[in-house]
Amino acid sequence: MAPPMRTMAARSAFAQLQQAGRRAYATTRPSLVANRAQWTSRPVSHQIALRQTIRQQSTDASKPAVKPKSKGRFRALRWTWRISYLSAIAGAAYVGYGIWEMRNPDDQPAPDPNKKTLVVLGTGWGSVSLLKKLDTENYNVVVVSPRNYFLFTPLLPSCTVGTIEHRSIMEPIRNFLRHKKAAVKYYEAEATKIDYEKRIVYINDDSEIKGDVSATEVPFDMLVIGVGAENATFGIPGVREHGLFLKEVGDAQRIRNRIMDCCETATFKDQSPEEIKRLLHMVVVGGGPTGVEFAGELQDFFNSDLKKWLPEIKDTFKVTLVEALPNVLPMFSKQLIEYTEKTFKEETITIRTKTMVKKVTDKFIEAESTGPDGKKIVEQIPFGLLVWATGNALRPLVKDFISQIPAQKDSRRGLAVNEYLVVKGCENVWAVGDCAVANYAPTAQVASQEGAWLARMFNQMAKTQEIEAELAELSVKQETAPNKDARDTVFADIKDLQKRLRRIKQIGPFEYTHQGSLAYIGSEKAVADIAWLSGNIASGGTLTYLFWRSAYISMCFSTRNRILVCVDWFKSKIFGRDVSRV
């Protein structure tokens, strides 16, 4: 009987402990959870866990309440995101509508035979700027050019190495003309002669395919000559036969093929070291923006692509820039010239200043340089590629026209024009761009401003003629008015028209506004000499390179050109430039 008695005693002792625990628990300060808790007979582990939970809640309740975070900061972010999202949609819609409008031109009214015929020769910077702002409803406009597109020449050096495809910087002239208010006639032909006395332009179809008529004449009442200039060789023998120019799309394509031809020929089996060195020596003559930009693009092409795919040429490839003047980029400030020379030195581009080319053969140029002591040194510089990027010369059409006008007999650099761009010795004949001599540098910026100014003048001339015709009608109407009140009414109309006429006639002569100069110098660096107030801001480096890109994008002719150029830049950055040869 002893064991059962011990068991009962143990149970009694455990019951007493439970009662003591209940009393001790009841004397403590309970939480809300504890007040609602019902004591049940549970395992000890559950009781311990419950006590720990109650203590933790009591501790948390004694802590100060934490205020919820304000949602104001997130509200600003949400609105920023919404505005950005809506702006992106609006921008895409705007671009989409612009593309649709570009591809779907409206119908144009036919030319009016009673209006004057305005003939524009050329599709360069001056001519296209004129056509862009000209109200074609005022004239019968005829455009004559062998090139049926506008070429954005500042980015042409990028086409020589494949950074940009050539069609990305070309805008078909017919696409542009179809969006004018009135129809514009275009002839793809070369203007061969201008007969000023008869007011006739003779044109010739120089394309490969010819019809029954390949030469004809175009009469004009008003004539704008914007045919540009051709490359100058300065009478140096061999330049035209063995050198390549950089003025047209075809030039860029030939340079691109020649670069790869030289590289592939240099890697040909059993080629001698001397011949390899010659083939891989690229010589650029001309230290202006075109020559400097091409040299920088070519060195970039080698550093980023050529030496990866043709590692055997990486120790031999060389670029040399030859300039007759003491410095390259003479139109820039001194500090930018020094920065360019320093950058070229870092890129291992050799600059040969004070060096004049005397003769060009198929394998070397003969040059005369001036040493530090002033002595003349004649040497032969071997080359695989020679790019001639210096000087302008008159086109045969301009030479012939100069010979017809006595007032132009002393003109050697182009058609001499007055402050209104009228060709001296002529009436109703204007000249813009590189074919005109107007005391300004022959740049695209000058030609563009000349064309835009000429368009405004033509528009005002048309308005002037329209108002003068109305004044003549009102004068007759005033004389035949039946009474004084009618005459007073007509007189008031005449006064209003005369005020308008005076305002329209207040057009001053052409004044060029220099906006600055830009040039790419390689290694994703550029230099800029920007006109600001009464002075200039000189800048160079990577940030200037980004400014150079944004400036040229904004200057592109159309939305189509801007998109294509950006896509080409993206492709060349991600995938590199193409090293194939067509």
Coordinates of C-alpha atoms in Angstrom, one line a residue:
M1 CA 0.0 0.0 0.0
A2 CA 3.0 2.3 0.4
P3 CA 3.5 3.1 -3.3
P4 CA -0.1 4.2 -3.9
M5 CA 0.1 6.5 -0.8
R6 CA 3.4 8.1 -2.2
T7 CA 1.7 8.7 -5.6
M8 CA -1.3 10.4 -4.0
A9 CA 1.0 12.5 -1.9
A10 CA 2.9 13.6 -5.0
R11 CA -0.3 14.5 -6.8
S12 CA -1.5 16.5 -3.8
A13 CA 1.8 18.4 -3.7
F14 CA 1.5 19.2 -7.4
A15 CA -2.1 20.5 -7.0
Q16 CA -0.9 22.8 -4.2
L17 CA 1.8 24.2 -6.4
Q18 CA -0.8 24.8 -9.2
Q19 CA -3.0 26.7 -6.7
A20 CA 0.0 28.8 -5.5
G21 CA 0.9 29.6 -9.1
R22 CA -2.7 30.7 -9.9
R23 CA -2.6 33.0 -6.8
A24 CA 0.8 34.5 -7.8
Y25 CA -0.3 35.0 -11.4
A26 CA -3.5 36.7 -10.2
T27 CA -1.6 39.3 -8.2
T28 CA 0.5 40.4 -11.2
R29 CA -0.7 43.3 -13.5
P30 CA -2.2 41.4 -16.4
S31 CA -2.4 42.6 -20.0
L32 CA -5.6 42.6 -22.0
V33 CA -4.7 39.3 -23.5
A34 CA -4.2 37.8 -20.0
N35 CA -7.6 39.1 -18.8
R36 CA -9.3 37.2 -21.6
A37 CA -7.2 34.1 -21.2
Q38 CA -8.9 31.0 -19.7
W39 CA -6.6 28.8 -17.7
T40 CA -6.7 25.3 -18.9
S41 CA -4.8 22.3 -18.0
R42 CA -2.0 22.3 -20.6
P43 CA 1.5 20.9 -20.8
V44 CA 4.2 22.8 -19.0
S45 CA 5.9 23.9 -22.3
H46 CA 2.7 25.5 -23.5
Q47 CA 2.4 27.4 -20.2
I48 CA 5.9 28.7 -20.4
A49 CA 5.4 29.9 -24.0
L50 CA 2.2 31.6 -23.0
R51 CA 3.9 33.4 -20.2
Q52 CA 6.7 34.6 -22.5
T53 CA 4.2 35.9 -25.0
I54 CA 2.3 37.8 -22.3
R55 CA 5.5 39.4 -20.9
Q56 CA 6.6 40.4 -24.4
Q57 CA 3.2 42.1 -25.1
S58 CA 3.5 43.9 -21.8
T59 CA 6.9 45.1 -22.7
D60 CA 5.8 46.3 -26.1
A61 CA 2.8 48.1 -24.6
S62 CA 5.1 50.1 -22.3
K63 CA 7.1 51.4 -25.3
P64 CA 6.1 54.7 -26.9
A65 CA 4.0 54.3 -30.1
V66 CA 5.8 54.7 -33.4
K67 CA 4.2 57.1 -35.8
P68 CA 3.5 55.7 -39.3
K69 CA 5.9 57.1 -42.0
S70 CA 4.6 60.0 -44.0
K71 CA 3.5 59.2 -47.5
G72 CA 4.4 62.6 -48.8
R73 CA 7.8 61.6 -50.2
F74 CA 6.3 58.7 -52.1
R75 CA 3.5 61.0 -53.5
A76 CA 6.2 63.1 -55.2
L77 CA 7.8 60.1 -56.7
R78 CA 4.4 58.8 -58.0
W79 CA 3.7 62.1 -59.7
T80 CA 7.2 62.2 -61.2
W81 CA 6.7 58.8 -62.6
R82 CA 3.3 59.7 -64.0
I83 CA 4.6 62.8 -65.6
S84 CA 7.5 61.0 -67.1
Y85 CA 5.2 58.2 -68.4
L86 CA 2.8 60.6 -70.0
S87 CA 5.6 62.7 -71.5
A88 CA 7.0 59.5 -73.1
I89 CA 3.6 58.7 -74.5
A90 CA 3.2 62.2 -75.8
G91 CA 6.7 62.3 -77.3
A92 CA 6.1 58.9 -79.0
A93 CA 2.8 60.2 -80.4
Y94 CA 4.4 63.4 -81.7
V95 CA 7.2 61.5 -83.4
G96 CA 4.7 59.0 -84.8
Y97 CA 2.5 61.7 -86.2
G98 CA 5.5 63.5 -87.7
I99 CA 6.5 60.3 -89.4
W100 CA 3.0 59.7 -90.7
E101 CA 2.8 63.3 -92.0
M102 CA 6.2 62.9 -93.6
R103 CA 5.1 59.8 -95.5
N104 CA 1.7 61.2 -96.6
P105 CA 2.1 64.6 -98.2
D106 CA -0.9 66.7 -99.1
D107 CA -1.9 67.5 -102.7
Q108 CA -0.2 70.6 -104.1
P109 CA -1.6 73.2 -106.5
A110 CA -0.1 73.4 -109.9
P111 CA 2.3 76.2 -110.9
D112 CA 0.6 79.5 -111.9
P113 CA 2.0 80.6 -115.3
N114 CA 1.2 84.2 -114.4
K115 CA 3.8 84.2 -111.6
K116 CA 7.5 84.7 -112.0
T117 CA 9.8 81.6 -112.5
L118 CA 12.5 81.2 -109.8
V119 CA 15.2 78.8 -110.8
V120 CA 17.5 77.4 -108.0
L121 CA 20.7 75.6 -109.0
G122 CA 22.0 73.1 -106.5
T123 CA 20.8 71.2 -103.5
G124 CA 23.5 72.1 -101.0
W125 CA 23.3 74.1 -97.7
G126 CA 22.4 77.4 -99.3
S127 CA 19.8 76.2 -101.8
V128 CA 18.0 73.9 -99.4
S129 CA 17.9 76.5 -96.6
L130 CA 16.3 78.9 -99.2
L131 CA 13.8 76.3 -100.3
K132 CA 13.0 75.3 -96.7
K133 CA 11.8 78.8 -95.8
L134 CA 10.5 80.0 -99.2
D135 CA 6.7 80.4 -99.7
T136 CA 6.4 78.5 -103.0
E137 CA 2.9 79.9 -103.6
N138 CA 4.5 83.2 -104.6
Y139 CA 6.7 81.8 -107.5
N140 CA 7.0 79.0 -110.0
V141 CA 10.0 77.3 -108.4
V142 CA 12.3 75.1 -110.5
V143 CA 15.2 73.2 -108.9
V144 CA 18.1 71.8 -111.0
S145 CA 20.8 69.6 -109.5
P146 CA 22.6 66.4 -110.5
R147 CA 22.3 65.3 -106.8
N148 CA 18.7 64.5 -105.9
Y149 CA 19.3 64.7 -102.1
F150 CA 20.6 67.0 -99.5
L151 CA 23.8 65.8 -97.7
F152 CA 24.6 66.7 -94.1
T153 CA 28.3 67.2 -94.7
P154 CA 29.5 67.7 -91.1
L155 CA 29.0 64.0 -90.4
L156 CA 30.5 62.8 -93.7
P157 CA 33.9 61.9 -92.0
S158 CA 32.0 59.4 -89.8
C159 CA 30.8 57.6 -92.9
T160 CA 34.3 56.9 -94.1
V161 CA 34.9 54.4 -91.3
G162 CA 31.3 53.1 -90.8
T163 CA 30.4 54.9 -87.7
I164 CA 27.4 56.3 -89.6
E165 CA 25.8 54.9 -92.7
H166 CA 25.8 57.3 -95.6
R167 CA 22.0 57.2 -96.2
S168 CA 21.4 58.3 -92.6
I169 CA 22.7 61.8 -93.5
M170 CA 21.0 62.0 -96.9
E171 CA 17.5 63.6 -97.3
P172 CA 15.8 63.0 -100.7
I173 CA 15.0 66.4 -102.2
R174 CA 11.7 65.1 -103.6
N175 CA 10.5 64.2 -100.1
F176 CA 11.2 67.7 -99.0
L177 CA 9.7 69.5 -102.0
R178 CA 6.5 67.5 -101.8
H179 CA 5.7 69.1 -98.5
K180 CA 5.8 72.6 -99.8
K181 CA 2.6 74.6 -100.2
A182 CA 2.8 74.7 -104.0
A183 CA 4.3 72.3 -106.4
V184 CA 8.0 72.6 -107.1
K185 CA 9.6 71.2 -110.3
Y186 CA 12.8 69.3 -109.9
Y187 CA 15.2 68.2 -112.7
E188 CA 18.1 65.8 -112.0
A189 CA 20.6 67.4 -114.3
E190 CA 23.8 69.3 -114.5
A191 CA 23.5 73.1 -115.3
T192 CA 26.1 73.5 -118.1
K193 CA 25.7 77.1 -119.0
I194 CA 23.8 80.3 -118.0
D195 CA 22.8 82.7 -120.7
Y196 CA 22.3 85.9 -118.8
E197 CA 21.1 88.0 -121.8
K198 CA 18.4 85.5 -122.8
R199 CA 17.6 84.5 -119.2
I200 CA 18.1 80.8 -119.9
V201 CA 19.9 78.0 -118.1
Y202 CA 21.1 75.1 -120.2
I203 CA 20.9 71.7 -118.5
N204 CA 22.2 68.2 -119.3
D205 CA 21.2 64.8 -118.1
D206 CA 24.5 63.1 -117.0
S207 CA 22.9 59.9 -115.6
E208 CA 23.7 56.5 -117.0
I209 CA 20.2 56.1 -118.4
K210 CA 19.1 58.7 -120.9
G211 CA 15.9 59.3 -122.8
D212 CA 15.3 60.8 -126.2
V213 CA 16.0 64.2 -124.7
S214 CA 19.1 64.6 -122.5
A215 CA 19.8 68.3 -123.0
T216 CA 17.4 71.2 -122.8
E217 CA 17.0 74.7 -121.5
V218 CA 15.1 76.3 -118.6
P219 CA 14.0 79.9 -118.8
F220 CA 14.0 82.1 -115.6
D221 CA 12.9 85.4 -114.3
M222 CA 14.9 85.1 -111.1
L223 CA 18.0 82.9 -110.6
V224 CA 19.8 81.6 -107.5
I225 CA 23.2 80.0 -108.0
G226 CA 24.1 77.6 -105.2
V227 CA 26.2 75.0 -107.0
G228 CA 29.0 75.0 -104.4
A229 CA 32.6 74.4 -105.3
E230 CA 34.8 71.5 -106.3
N231 CA 38.1 70.3 -104.7
A232 CA 41.1 72.4 -105.3
T233 CA 44.4 70.7 -106.2
F234 CA 46.4 73.9 -106.5
G235 CA 48.0 72.6 -109.7
I236 CA 49.9 69.9 -107.8
P237 CA 50.6 67.0 -110.1
G238 CA 49.2 63.6 -109.2
V239 CA 46.6 64.8 -106.6
R240 CA 43.5 64.0 -108.7
E241 CA 45.0 60.7 -110.0
H242 CA 46.2 59.2 -106.7
G243 CA 44.4 61.1 -103.9
L244 CA 40.9 60.8 -102.6
F245 CA 38.7 63.7 -101.7
L246 CA 36.1 64.0 -99.0
K247 CA 33.2 66.1 -100.3
E248 CA 30.5 63.7 -101.5
V249 CA 28.9 60.4 -100.5
G250 CA 30.9 58.6 -103.2
D251 CA 34.1 60.0 -101.8
A252 CA 33.3 58.5 -98.4
Q253 CA 32.5 55.1 -99.9
R254 CA 35.8 55.1 -101.8
I255 CA 37.8 56.0 -98.7
R256 CA 36.1 53.2 -96.7
N257 CA 36.9 50.6 -99.4
R258 CA 40.5 51.9 -99.7
I259 CA 41.1 51.6 -96.0
M260 CA 40.1 48.0 -95.9
D261 CA 41.9 47.3 -99.2
C262 CA 45.2 48.6 -97.7
C263 CA 44.7 46.5 -94.5
E264 CA 43.9 43.3 -96.4
T265 CA 46.7 43.8 -98.9
A266 CA 49.2 44.4 -96.0
T267 CA 48.3 41.0 -94.6
F268 CA 48.8 39.2 -97.9
K269 CA 51.3 36.3 -97.8
D270 CA 55.0 37.1 -98.2
Q271 CA 54.4 40.9 -98.2
S272 CA 57.7 42.7 -97.4
P273 CA 58.0 44.7 -94.2
E274 CA 58.6 47.9 -96.2
E275 CA 55.5 47.4 -98.3
I276 CA 53.4 46.6 -95.2
K277 CA 54.6 49.8 -93.6
R278 CA 53.7 51.9 -96.7
L279 CA 50.3 50.3 -97.1
L280 CA 49.3 50.9 -93.5
H281 CA 50.4 54.6 -93.5
M282 CA 47.3 56.8 -93.9
V283 CA 48.1 60.4 -94.9
V284 CA 45.6 63.2 -94.6
V285 CA 46.4 66.5 -96.2
G286 CA 44.6 69.5 -94.7
G287 CA 44.4 70.6 -91.1
G288 CA 40.9 72.1 -91.2
P289 CA 37.9 70.6 -89.5
T290 CA 37.3 68.0 -92.2
G291 CA 40.9 66.7 -92.1
V292 CA 41.1 66.7 -88.3
E293 CA 37.8 64.9 -87.9
F294 CA 38.7 62.3 -90.5
A295 CA 42.0 61.6 -88.8
G296 CA 40.3 61.3 -85.4
E297 CA 37.6 58.9 -86.8
L298 CA 40.3 56.8 -88.6
Q299 CA 42.3 56.4 -85.5
D300 CA 39.2 55.5 -83.5
F301 CA 38.4 52.9 -86.1
F302 CA 41.8 51.3 -85.7
N303 CA 41.8 51.4 -81.9
S304 CA 38.3 50.1 -81.5
D305 CA 38.0 47.6 -84.3
L306 CA 40.8 47.1 -86.8
K307 CA 43.4 45.9 -84.3
K308 CA 41.0 43.5 -82.8
W309 CA 40.1 41.7 -86.0
L310 CA 43.5 42.2 -87.7
P311 CA 46.0 41.9 -84.8
E312 CA 48.9 41.5 -87.2
I313 CA 48.7 45.2 -88.2
K314 CA 48.5 46.7 -84.7
D315 CA 52.2 47.7 -84.5
T316 CA 52.4 49.1 -88.1
F317 CA 49.2 51.1 -88.6
K318 CA 49.8 54.9 -88.6
V319 CA 47.9 58.1 -89.3
T320 CA 49.7 61.3 -90.4
L321 CA 48.1 64.8 -90.8
V322 CA 49.9 67.2 -93.1
E323 CA 49.2 71.0 -92.9
A324 CA 51.0 73.8 -94.7
L325 CA 50.2 76.4 -92.0
P326 CA 51.9 76.5 -88.6
N327 CA 48.9 75.0 -86.8
V328 CA 45.9 72.8 -87.4
L329 CA 42.3 74.2 -86.9
P330 CA 43.4 77.8 -87.5
M331 CA 39.9 79.1 -87.0
F332 CA 39.9 77.9 -83.3
S333 CA 41.4 79.6 -80.3
K334 CA 45.0 78.9 -79.4
Q335 CA 44.2 76.8 -76.3
L336 CA 41.9 74.5 -78.4
I337 CA 44.7 74.2 -81.0
E338 CA 47.1 73.1 -78.3
Y339 CA 44.5 70.7 -76.8
T340 CA 43.9 69.1 -80.2
E341 CA 47.6 68.7 -80.8
K342 CA 48.0 67.1 -77.3
T343 CA 45.1 64.8 -77.9
F344 CA 46.5 63.7 -81.3
K345 CA 49.9 63.0 -79.6
E346 CA 48.1 60.8 -77.1
E347 CA 46.3 59.0 -79.9
T348 CA 49.7 58.5 -81.8
I349 CA 48.5 60.6 -84.7
T350 CA 51.5 62.4 -86.2
I351 CA 51.0 66.1 -87.1
R352 CA 53.3 67.6 -89.8
T353 CA 52.8 71.4 -89.9
K354 CA 54.6 73.8 -92.1
T355 CA 54.7 71.0 -94.7
M356 CA 53.7 71.6 -98.3
V357 CA 52.9 68.9 -100.8
K358 CA 54.8 69.4 -104.1
K359 CA 54.0 66.2 -105.9
V360 CA 52.0 63.0 -105.6
T361 CA 52.7 59.6 -107.0
D362 CA 51.0 56.3 -106.6
K363 CA 53.1 55.3 -103.6
F364 CA 54.5 58.5 -102.0
I365 CA 54.1 62.2 -101.7
E366 CA 57.0 64.6 -102.2
A367 CA 56.7 67.3 -99.5
E368 CA 58.7 70.4 -98.5
S369 CA 58.9 71.1 -94.8
T370 CA 60.4 74.0 -92.8
G371 CA 62.7 73.0 -90.0
P372 CA 63.2 74.8 -86.7
D373 CA 66.2 76.6 -88.1
G374 CA 64.1 77.8 -91.1
K375 CA 65.7 75.5 -93.6
K376 CA 63.7 73.8 -96.3
I377 CA 63.7 70.0 -96.3
V378 CA 62.4 68.0 -99.2
E379 CA 61.4 64.4 -98.4
Q380 CA 59.3 61.5 -99.7
I381 CA 56.4 60.3 -97.5
P382 CA 55.1 56.8 -98.5
F383 CA 51.4 56.2 -98.1
G384 CA 48.7 53.5 -98.7
L385 CA 45.8 56.0 -98.5
L386 CA 46.0 59.7 -99.3
V387 CA 42.9 61.9 -98.4
W388 CA 43.0 65.4 -99.8
A389 CA 40.8 67.6 -97.6
T390 CA 41.9 71.2 -98.4
G391 CA 40.8 74.0 -100.6
N392 CA 37.9 74.9 -102.9
A393 CA 37.9 75.6 -106.7
L394 CA 35.4 77.1 -109.0
R395 CA 33.1 74.9 -111.0
P396 CA 33.1 75.2 -114.8
L397 CA 29.6 76.7 -114.7
V398 CA 30.7 79.5 -112.4
K399 CA 33.9 80.2 -114.4
D400 CA 31.8 80.5 -117.6
F401 CA 29.3 82.8 -116.0
I402 CA 32.1 85.0 -114.6
S403 CA 33.5 85.4 -118.1
Q404 CA 30.1 86.8 -119.3
I405 CA 29.8 89.6 -116.7
P406 CA 32.3 92.5 -117.1
A407 CA 31.9 93.4 -113.4
Q408 CA 33.2 89.9 -112.5
K409 CA 36.4 90.1 -114.4
D410 CA 38.6 90.5 -111.3
S411 CA 36.8 87.7 -109.3
R412 CA 39.0 84.7 -108.8
R413 CA 37.5 82.9 -105.8
G414 CA 33.8 82.9 -106.9
L415 CA 30.9 85.1 -107.9
A416 CA 31.3 88.5 -106.3
V417 CA 28.0 89.6 -104.6
N418 CA 26.9 92.7 -102.8
E419 CA 25.4 93.0 -99.3
Y420 CA 22.1 91.7 -100.6
L421 CA 23.8 88.6 -102.2
V422 CA 23.0 89.9 -105.7
V423 CA 25.7 89.0 -108.2
K424 CA 27.5 92.2 -109.1
G425 CA 26.8 93.3 -112.7
C426 CA 23.5 91.4 -112.8
E427 CA 19.8 91.9 -112.0
N428 CA 17.6 89.2 -110.5
V429 CA 20.6 86.9 -110.1
W430 CA 21.8 85.9 -106.6
A431 CA 24.5 83.5 -105.4
V432 CA 24.9 81.6 -102.1
G433 CA 27.3 79.2 -100.5
D434 CA 30.8 78.3 -101.7
C435 CA 30.3 79.6 -105.2
A436 CA 29.8 83.2 -103.8
V437 CA 32.4 85.6 -102.4
A438 CA 30.8 87.6 -99.6
N439 CA 33.8 88.2 -97.3
Y440 CA 32.9 85.2 -95.1
A441 CA 34.5 81.8 -94.7
P442 CA 33.1 79.1 -97.1
T443 CA 31.3 77.1 -94.5
A444 CA 28.0 75.3 -94.2
Q445 CA 26.9 77.7 -91.5
V446 CA 27.4 80.7 -93.7
A447 CA 25.6 79.1 -96.7
S448 CA 22.7 78.1 -94.5
Q449 CA 22.2 81.6 -93.1
E450 CA 22.5 83.1 -96.6
G451 CA 19.8 80.8 -98.0
A452 CA 17.4 81.5 -95.1
W453 CA 17.9 85.3 -95.4
L454 CA 17.3 85.1 -99.2
A455 CA 14.1 83.2 -98.6
R456 CA 12.8 85.9 -96.2
M457 CA 13.7 88.6 -98.8
F458 CA 11.9 86.7 -101.6
N459 CA 8.8 86.3 -99.4
Q460 CA 8.8 90.0 -98.6
M461 CA 9.3 90.9 -102.3
A462 CA 6.2 88.9 -103.1
K463 CA 4.2 90.6 -100.3
T464 CA 5.5 94.0 -101.6
Q465 CA 4.3 93.3 -105.1
E466 CA 0.9 92.1 -103.8
I467 CA 0.4 95.2 -101.7
E468 CA 1.5 97.5 -104.5
A469 CA -1.0 95.9 -106.8
E470 CA -3.7 96.4 -104.2
L471 CA -2.7 100.1 -103.9
A472 CA -3.0 100.6 -107.6
E473 CA -6.5 99.1 -107.5
L474 CA -7.5 101.3 -104.6
S475 CA -6.1 104.4 -106.3
V476 CA -8.4 103.8 -109.3
K477 CA -11.3 103.0 -106.9
Q478 CA -10.7 106.3 -105.0
E479 CA -10.8 108.3 -108.2
T480 CA -14.1 106.7 -109.3
A481 CA -15.8 106.9 -105.8
P482 CA -19.3 108.3 -106.0
N483 CA -19.1 110.5 -102.9
K484 CA -16.8 111.8 -100.2
D485 CA -17.6 109.1 -97.6
A486 CA -16.6 106.4 -100.1
R487 CA -13.4 108.3 -101.0
D488 CA -12.5 108.6 -97.3
T489 CA -13.0 104.9 -96.8
V490 CA -10.7 104.0 -99.7
F491 CA -8.2 106.6 -98.5
A492 CA -8.1 104.9 -95.0
D493 CA -7.5 101.5 -96.7
I494 CA -4.6 103.1 -98.7
K495 CA -3.0 104.5 -95.6
D496 CA -3.1 101.0 -93.9
L497 CA -1.5 99.3 -96.9
Q498 CA 1.2 102.0 -97.1
K499 CA 2.1 101.4 -93.5
R500 CA 2.3 97.6 -94.1
L501 CA 4.4 98.3 -97.2
R502 CA 6.9 100.4 -95.2
R503 CA 7.3 97.7 -92.6
I504 CA 7.8 95.0 -95.2
K505 CA 10.4 97.0 -97.1
Q506 CA 12.5 97.5 -93.9
I507 CA 14.7 94.5 -94.6
G508 CA 18.4 95.2 -94.1
P509 CA 21.4 93.6 -95.9
F510 CA 22.6 90.2 -95.1
E511 CA 24.6 90.0 -91.9
Y512 CA 26.3 86.7 -90.9
T513 CA 26.0 85.7 -87.2
H514 CA 28.8 83.4 -86.2
Q515 CA 27.4 80.8 -83.8
G516 CA 30.7 79.0 -83.2
S517 CA 32.9 76.2 -84.5
L518 CA 32.9 72.5 -83.6
A519 CA 35.3 69.6 -84.5
Y520 CA 35.6 66.0 -83.4
I521 CA 39.2 65.1 -82.5
G522 CA 38.9 61.4 -81.7
S523 CA 38.8 59.3 -78.5
E524 CA 35.3 60.6 -77.9
K525 CA 36.6 64.1 -77.5
A526 CA 35.7 67.3 -79.3
V527 CA 36.6 71.0 -79.3
A528 CA 34.1 73.8 -79.5
D529 CA 34.5 77.6 -79.9
I530 CA 31.1 78.9 -79.2
A531 CA 30.1 82.6 -79.6
W532 CA 28.6 83.9 -76.4
L533 CA 27.5 87.6 -76.0
S534 CA 30.5 89.6 -77.1
G535 CA 33.1 86.9 -76.8
N536 CA 33.7 83.2 -77.2
I537 CA 33.6 80.1 -74.9
A538 CA 36.4 77.6 -75.6
S539 CA 35.8 74.0 -74.5
G540 CA 37.3 70.6 -75.2
G541 CA 36.9 67.1 -73.9
T542 CA 34.3 64.4 -73.4
L543 CA 31.5 66.7 -72.3
T544 CA 32.2 68.8 -75.4
Y545 CA 31.9 65.6 -77.4
L546 CA 28.4 65.1 -76.0
F547 CA 27.6 68.7 -76.9
W548 CA 29.0 68.1 -80.4
R549 CA 26.7 65.1 -80.9
S550 CA 23.6 66.9 -79.6
A551 CA 24.3 70.0 -81.7
Y552 CA 24.7 67.9 -84.9
I553 CA 21.6 65.9 -84.1
S554 CA 19.6 69.1 -83.8
M555 CA 21.0 70.4 -87.1
C556 CA 20.0 67.3 -89.0
F557 CA 17.5 68.1 -91.7
S558 CA 14.6 65.8 -90.7
T559 CA 13.3 63.6 -87.9
R560 CA 14.2 60.6 -90.1
N561 CA 17.8 61.7 -90.2
R562 CA 18.0 62.2 -86.5
I563 CA 16.6 58.8 -85.7
L564 CA 18.9 57.0 -88.2
V565 CA 22.0 58.8 -87.0
C566 CA 21.2 57.9 -83.3
V567 CA 20.6 54.3 -84.3
D568 CA 23.9 54.2 -86.2
W569 CA 25.8 55.6 -83.2
F570 CA 24.1 53.0 -81.0
K571 CA 25.0 50.1 -83.4
S572 CA 28.7 51.1 -83.7
K573 CA 29.0 51.5 -79.9
I574 CA 27.4 48.1 -79.2
F575 CA 28.5 45.9 -82.2
G576 CA 31.5 47.9 -83.5
R577 CA 32.2 49.1 -87.0
D578 CA 32.0 46.8 -90.0
V579 CA 35.3 45.7 -91.4
S580 CA 34.0 44.2 -94.6
R581 CA 34.9 45.7 -98.0
V582 CA 32.2 46.0 -100.7

